[in-house]
Coordinates of C-alpha atoms in Angstrom, one line a residue:
X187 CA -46.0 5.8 47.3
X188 CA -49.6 4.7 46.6
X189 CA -50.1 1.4 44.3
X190 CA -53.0 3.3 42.6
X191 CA -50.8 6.8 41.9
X192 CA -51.1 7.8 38.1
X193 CA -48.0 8.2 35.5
X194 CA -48.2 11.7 36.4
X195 CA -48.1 11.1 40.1
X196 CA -45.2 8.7 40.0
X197 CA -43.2 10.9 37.7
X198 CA -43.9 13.9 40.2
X199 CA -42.9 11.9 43.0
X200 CA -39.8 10.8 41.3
X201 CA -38.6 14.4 40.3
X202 CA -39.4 15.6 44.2
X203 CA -37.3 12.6 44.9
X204 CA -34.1 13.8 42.9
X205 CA -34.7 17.4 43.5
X206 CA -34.9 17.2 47.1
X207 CA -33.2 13.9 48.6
X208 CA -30.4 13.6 45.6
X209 CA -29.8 17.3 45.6
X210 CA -29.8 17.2 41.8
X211 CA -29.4 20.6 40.2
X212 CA -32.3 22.5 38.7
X213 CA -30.8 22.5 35.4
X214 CA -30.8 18.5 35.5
X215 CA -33.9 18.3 36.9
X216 CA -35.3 20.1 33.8
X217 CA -33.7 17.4 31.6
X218 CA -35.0 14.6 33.2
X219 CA -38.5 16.1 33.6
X220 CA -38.4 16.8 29.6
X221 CA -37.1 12.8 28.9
X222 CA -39.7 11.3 31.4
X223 CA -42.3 13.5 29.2
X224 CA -41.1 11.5 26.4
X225 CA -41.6 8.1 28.0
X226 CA -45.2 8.7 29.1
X227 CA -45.6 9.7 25.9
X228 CA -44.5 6.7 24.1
X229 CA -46.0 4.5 26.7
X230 CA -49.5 6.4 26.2
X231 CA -49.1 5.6 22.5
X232 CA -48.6 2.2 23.3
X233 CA -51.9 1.7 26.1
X234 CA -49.7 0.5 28.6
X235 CA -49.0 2.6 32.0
X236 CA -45.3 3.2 32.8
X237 CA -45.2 0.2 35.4
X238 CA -46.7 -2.3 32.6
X239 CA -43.7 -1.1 30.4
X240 CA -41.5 -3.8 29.1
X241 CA -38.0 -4.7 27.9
X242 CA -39.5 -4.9 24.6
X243 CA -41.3 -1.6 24.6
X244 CA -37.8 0.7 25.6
X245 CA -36.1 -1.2 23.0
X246 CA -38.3 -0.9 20.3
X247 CA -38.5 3.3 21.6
X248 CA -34.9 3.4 21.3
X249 CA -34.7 2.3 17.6
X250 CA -37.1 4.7 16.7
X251 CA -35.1 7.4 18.3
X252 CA -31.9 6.2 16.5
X253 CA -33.8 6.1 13.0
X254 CA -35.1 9.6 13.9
X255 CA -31.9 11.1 13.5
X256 CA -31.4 11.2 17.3
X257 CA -27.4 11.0 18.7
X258 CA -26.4 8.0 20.6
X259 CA -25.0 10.3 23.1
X260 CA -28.4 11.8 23.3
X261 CA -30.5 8.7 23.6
X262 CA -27.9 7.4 26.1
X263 CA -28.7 10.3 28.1
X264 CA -32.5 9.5 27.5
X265 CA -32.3 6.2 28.8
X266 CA -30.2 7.0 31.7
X267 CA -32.9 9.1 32.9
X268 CA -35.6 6.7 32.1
X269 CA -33.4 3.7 34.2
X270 CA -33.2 6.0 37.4
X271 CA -37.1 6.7 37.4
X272 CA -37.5 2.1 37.2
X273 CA -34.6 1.8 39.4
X274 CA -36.5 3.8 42.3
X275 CA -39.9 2.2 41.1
X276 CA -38.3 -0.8 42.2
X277 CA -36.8 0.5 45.4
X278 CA -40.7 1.6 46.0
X279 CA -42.2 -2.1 45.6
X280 CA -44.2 -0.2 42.9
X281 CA -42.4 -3.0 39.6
X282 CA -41.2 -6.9 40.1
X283 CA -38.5 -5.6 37.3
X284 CA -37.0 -2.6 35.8
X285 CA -37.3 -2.6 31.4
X286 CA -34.2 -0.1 30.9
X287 CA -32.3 -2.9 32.1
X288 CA -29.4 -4.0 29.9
X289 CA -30.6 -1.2 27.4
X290 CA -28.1 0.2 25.7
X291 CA -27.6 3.2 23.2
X292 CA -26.4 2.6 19.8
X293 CA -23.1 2.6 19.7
X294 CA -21.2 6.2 18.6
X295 CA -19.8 6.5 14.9
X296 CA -16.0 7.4 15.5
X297 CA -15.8 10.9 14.1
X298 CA -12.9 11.1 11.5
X299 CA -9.9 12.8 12.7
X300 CA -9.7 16.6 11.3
X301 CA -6.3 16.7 9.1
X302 CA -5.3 19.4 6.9
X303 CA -5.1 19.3 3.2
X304 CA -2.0 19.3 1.7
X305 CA -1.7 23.4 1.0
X306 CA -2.4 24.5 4.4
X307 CA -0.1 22.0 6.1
X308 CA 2.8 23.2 3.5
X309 CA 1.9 26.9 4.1
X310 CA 2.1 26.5 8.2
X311 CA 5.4 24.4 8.2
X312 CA 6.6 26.8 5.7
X313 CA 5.3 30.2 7.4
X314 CA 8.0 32.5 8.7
X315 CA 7.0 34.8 11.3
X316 CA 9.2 37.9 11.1
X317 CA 8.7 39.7 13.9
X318 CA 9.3 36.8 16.5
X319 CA 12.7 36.7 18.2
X320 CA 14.3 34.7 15.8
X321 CA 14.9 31.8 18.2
X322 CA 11.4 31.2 19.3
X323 CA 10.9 30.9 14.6
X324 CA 13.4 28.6 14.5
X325 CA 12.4 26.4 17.4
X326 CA 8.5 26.7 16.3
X327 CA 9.1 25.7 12.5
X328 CA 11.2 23.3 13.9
X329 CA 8.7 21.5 15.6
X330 CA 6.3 22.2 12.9
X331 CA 8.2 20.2 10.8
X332 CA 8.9 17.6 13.2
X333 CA 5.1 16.7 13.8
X334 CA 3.9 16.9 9.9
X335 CA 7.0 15.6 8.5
X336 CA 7.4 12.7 11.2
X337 CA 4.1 12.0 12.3
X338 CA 5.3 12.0 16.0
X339 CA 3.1 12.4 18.9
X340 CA 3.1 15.4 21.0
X341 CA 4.3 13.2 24.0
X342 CA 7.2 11.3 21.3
X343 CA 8.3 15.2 20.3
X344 CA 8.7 16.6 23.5
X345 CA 10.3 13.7 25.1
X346 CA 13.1 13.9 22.3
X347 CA 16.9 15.0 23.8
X348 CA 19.5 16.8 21.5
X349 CA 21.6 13.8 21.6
X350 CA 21.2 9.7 22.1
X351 CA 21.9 8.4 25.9
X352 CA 21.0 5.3 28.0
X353 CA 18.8 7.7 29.4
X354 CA 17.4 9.7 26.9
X355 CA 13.2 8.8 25.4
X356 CA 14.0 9.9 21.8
X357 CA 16.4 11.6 19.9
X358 CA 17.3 12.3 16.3
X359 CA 20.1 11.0 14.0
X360 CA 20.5 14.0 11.6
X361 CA 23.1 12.0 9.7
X362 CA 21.0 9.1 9.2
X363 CA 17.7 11.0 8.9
X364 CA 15.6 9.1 11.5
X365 CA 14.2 9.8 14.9
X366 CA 14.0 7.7 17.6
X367 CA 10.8 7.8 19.6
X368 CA 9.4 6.0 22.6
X369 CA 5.7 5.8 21.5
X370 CA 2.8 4.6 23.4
X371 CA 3.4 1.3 25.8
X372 CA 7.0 1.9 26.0
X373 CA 7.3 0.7 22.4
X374 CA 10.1 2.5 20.6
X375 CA 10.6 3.1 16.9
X376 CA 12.1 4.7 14.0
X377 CA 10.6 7.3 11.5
X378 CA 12.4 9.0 8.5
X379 CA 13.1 12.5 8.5
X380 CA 12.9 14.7 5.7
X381 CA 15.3 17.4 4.3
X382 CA 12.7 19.8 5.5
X383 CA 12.8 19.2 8.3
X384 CA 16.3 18.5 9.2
X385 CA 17.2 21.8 7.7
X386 CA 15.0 23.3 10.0
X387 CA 16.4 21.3 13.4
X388 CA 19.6 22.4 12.0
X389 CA 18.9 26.1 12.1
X390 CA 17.2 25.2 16.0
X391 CA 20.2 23.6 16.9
X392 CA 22.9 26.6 15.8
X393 CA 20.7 29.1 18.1
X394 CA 19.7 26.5 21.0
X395 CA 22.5 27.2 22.5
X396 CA 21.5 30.9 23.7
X397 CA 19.0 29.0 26.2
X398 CA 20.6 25.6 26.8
X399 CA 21.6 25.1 30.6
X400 CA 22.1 21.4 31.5
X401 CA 19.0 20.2 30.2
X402 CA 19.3 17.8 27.5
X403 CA 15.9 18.0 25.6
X404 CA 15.8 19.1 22.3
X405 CA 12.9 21.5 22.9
X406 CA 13.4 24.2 25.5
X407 CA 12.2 27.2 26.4
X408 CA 14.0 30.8 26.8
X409 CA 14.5 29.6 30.7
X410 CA 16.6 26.7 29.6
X411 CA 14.2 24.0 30.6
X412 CA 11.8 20.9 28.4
X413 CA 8.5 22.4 26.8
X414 CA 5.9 21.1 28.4
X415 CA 2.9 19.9 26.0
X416 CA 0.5 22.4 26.5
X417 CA 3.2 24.9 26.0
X418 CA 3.5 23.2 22.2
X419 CA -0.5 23.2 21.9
X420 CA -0.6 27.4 22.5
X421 CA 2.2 27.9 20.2
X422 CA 1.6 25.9 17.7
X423 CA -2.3 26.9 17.3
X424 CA -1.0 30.8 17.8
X425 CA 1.3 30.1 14.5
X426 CA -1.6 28.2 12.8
X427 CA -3.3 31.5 13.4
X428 CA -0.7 33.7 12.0
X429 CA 0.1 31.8 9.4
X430 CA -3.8 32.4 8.2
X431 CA -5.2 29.1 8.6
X432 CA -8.9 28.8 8.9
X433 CA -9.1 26.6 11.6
X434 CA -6.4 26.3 15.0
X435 CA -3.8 23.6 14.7
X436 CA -3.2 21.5 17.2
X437 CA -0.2 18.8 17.4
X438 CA -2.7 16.0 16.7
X439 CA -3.6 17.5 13.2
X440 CA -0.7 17.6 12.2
X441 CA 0.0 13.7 12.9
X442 CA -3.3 13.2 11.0
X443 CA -2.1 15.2 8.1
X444 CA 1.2 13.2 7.8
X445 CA -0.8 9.9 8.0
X446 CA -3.4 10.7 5.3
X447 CA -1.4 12.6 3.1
X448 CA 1.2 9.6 3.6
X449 CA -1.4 6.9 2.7
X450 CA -3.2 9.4 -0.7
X451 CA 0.3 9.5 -2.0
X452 CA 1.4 5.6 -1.7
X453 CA -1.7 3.8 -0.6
X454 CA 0.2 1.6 1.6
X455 CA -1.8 1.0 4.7
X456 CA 0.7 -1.5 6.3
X457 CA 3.5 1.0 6.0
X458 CA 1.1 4.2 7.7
X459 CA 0.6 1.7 10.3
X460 CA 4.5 1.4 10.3
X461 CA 5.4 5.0 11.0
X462 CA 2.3 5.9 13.2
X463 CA 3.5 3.2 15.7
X464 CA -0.2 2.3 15.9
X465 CA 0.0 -1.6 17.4
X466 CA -3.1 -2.5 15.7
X467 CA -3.6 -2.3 11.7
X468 CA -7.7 -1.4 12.4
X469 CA -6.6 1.8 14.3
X470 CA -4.8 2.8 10.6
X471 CA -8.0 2.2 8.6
X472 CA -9.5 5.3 9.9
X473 CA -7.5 7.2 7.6
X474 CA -9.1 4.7 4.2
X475 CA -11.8 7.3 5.6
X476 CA -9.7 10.3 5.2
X477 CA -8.7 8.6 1.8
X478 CA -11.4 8.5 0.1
X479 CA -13.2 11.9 1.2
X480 CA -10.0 13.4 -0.9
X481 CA -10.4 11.1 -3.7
X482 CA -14.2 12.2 -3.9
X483 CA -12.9 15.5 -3.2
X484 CA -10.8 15.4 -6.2
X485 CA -14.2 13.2 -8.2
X486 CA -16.0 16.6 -8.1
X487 CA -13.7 18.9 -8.9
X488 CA -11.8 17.1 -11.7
X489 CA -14.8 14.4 -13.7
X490 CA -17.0 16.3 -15.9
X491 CA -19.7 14.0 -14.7
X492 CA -19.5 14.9 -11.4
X493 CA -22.2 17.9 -10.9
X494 CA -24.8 16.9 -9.4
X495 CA -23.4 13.8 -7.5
X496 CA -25.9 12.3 -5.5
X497 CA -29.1 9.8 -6.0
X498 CA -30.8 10.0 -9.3
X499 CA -34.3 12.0 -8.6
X500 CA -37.2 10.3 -10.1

């Protein structure tokens, strides 16, 4: 490539370069041309040429995209194209040092986990469908109750066996009204279980028997054999569904639900943390999120000064 080449010429020569020797496809091709666009752009603005570009420069291009409203996954994705355009600059003896280097993005916002509110988690546990074989209700509600009422992870549910073993991950003590649950890193704990849903593994457990073979896990299908997890996942988001839910359920939610709904009602972070299982009180404080969105929630709708929340307009 010739030392006296244009921005143009180089970025031309770059994009030949993927197209052709990296075999990139068209469709990424089209992204990179459209963020390289963007960085002559800013370094036009700036009077300096793409190989005069500096540390300083990408970083100070990168807050402006943050304050613009721009993603973090989208500037990462900006910069990443920008680095392989310096990084074969370099390879070219065209720059003595690459300014993308040890860029990074902003770092993501952890989105809040979607739980239901309080009504529509009642109204699926509590949904009876009809005209299912009357087996496959009482094995669904049972597990709906399970994950709301318990809090369990999909893996904790399905590992659960009808009776305690030396083998056996989980099981529940109906008598006692606890499960036992091997969570994440082999840790194993106790949860309550409520009436609801005891009454509901008791009406599982008086027609499991029509399926059972030698299997010993609580959950089984009509074959005799352990649910798997994305067999859970398609029925639970089918009853979700039928039950006339807005949005599809999915065992996740539900442990959501059971956390936030847990925490509105008591406020007792340290005990959430408790049943979740989580090893780490910070991984709990996600749902002082959820928290407060449904005491705002209830702000608005309830305080007669309310309407109209927002900044005062000048």
């Amino acid at each position: 490539m010739n030392a006296s080449a244009t921005d143009a010429e180089l970025v031309q020569a770059y994009l030949d370069h993927v197209r052709v020797e990296k075999r990139l496809a068209e469709r990424t091709v089209i992204l990179y041309t459209a963020d390289l666009d963007k960085l002559q752009a800013n370094a036009q603005a700036a009077g300096v040429a793409l190989r005069q570009v500096q540390n300083a420069h990408i970083r100070r291009w990168v807050a402006q995209m943050h304050s613009g409203g721009r993603s973090a996954r989208g500037i990462a994705l900006i910069l990443s194209g920008w680095r392989g355009l310096y990084v074969w600059l370099g390879r070219q003896g065209l720059i003595e040092h690459n300014p993308v280097q040890d860029v990074r993005a902003p770092k993501a916002g952890k989105p809040l986990p979607k739980a239901l509110g309080v009504d529509d988690a009642v109204q699926l546990a509590s949904h009876v469908q009809a005209d299912d074989d009357p087996r496959l209700e009482a094995r669904d509600r049972c597990i709906t109750e399970l994950l709301y009422g318990c809090g369990l992870r999909i893996g904790e549910l399905v590992g659960l066996d009808v009776a305690a073993s030396g083998t056996a991950r989980g099981w529940i003590d109906a008598e006692a009204g606890e499960a036992h649950v091997l969570g994440k890193g082999s840790k194993r704990r106790s949860v309550p279980v409520g009436r609801a849903a005891l009454a509901a593994l008791a009406q599982w457990l008086a027609v499991r028997g029509d399926w059972a073979k030698d299997d010993p896990a609580l959950f089984i299908g009509s074959r005799g054999r352990r649910l798997t997890p994305q067999h859970i996942r398609v029925r639970l988001k089918r009853r979700s569904m039928l039950a006339g839910l807005s949005t599809p359920v999915h065992p996740h939610m539900l442990r959501h639900s059971f956390a936030s709904h847990v925490l509105q009602s008591s406020g007792d972070l340290r005990a959430v943390q408790e049943l979740l299982g989580h090893a780490s009180i910070g991984t709990t404080q996600v749902y002082t999120r959820l928290d407060f969105q449904h005491l705002a929630q209830v702000y608005d709708a309830a305080h007669p000064r309310a309407k109209g929340r927002g900044p005062a307009k000048s």
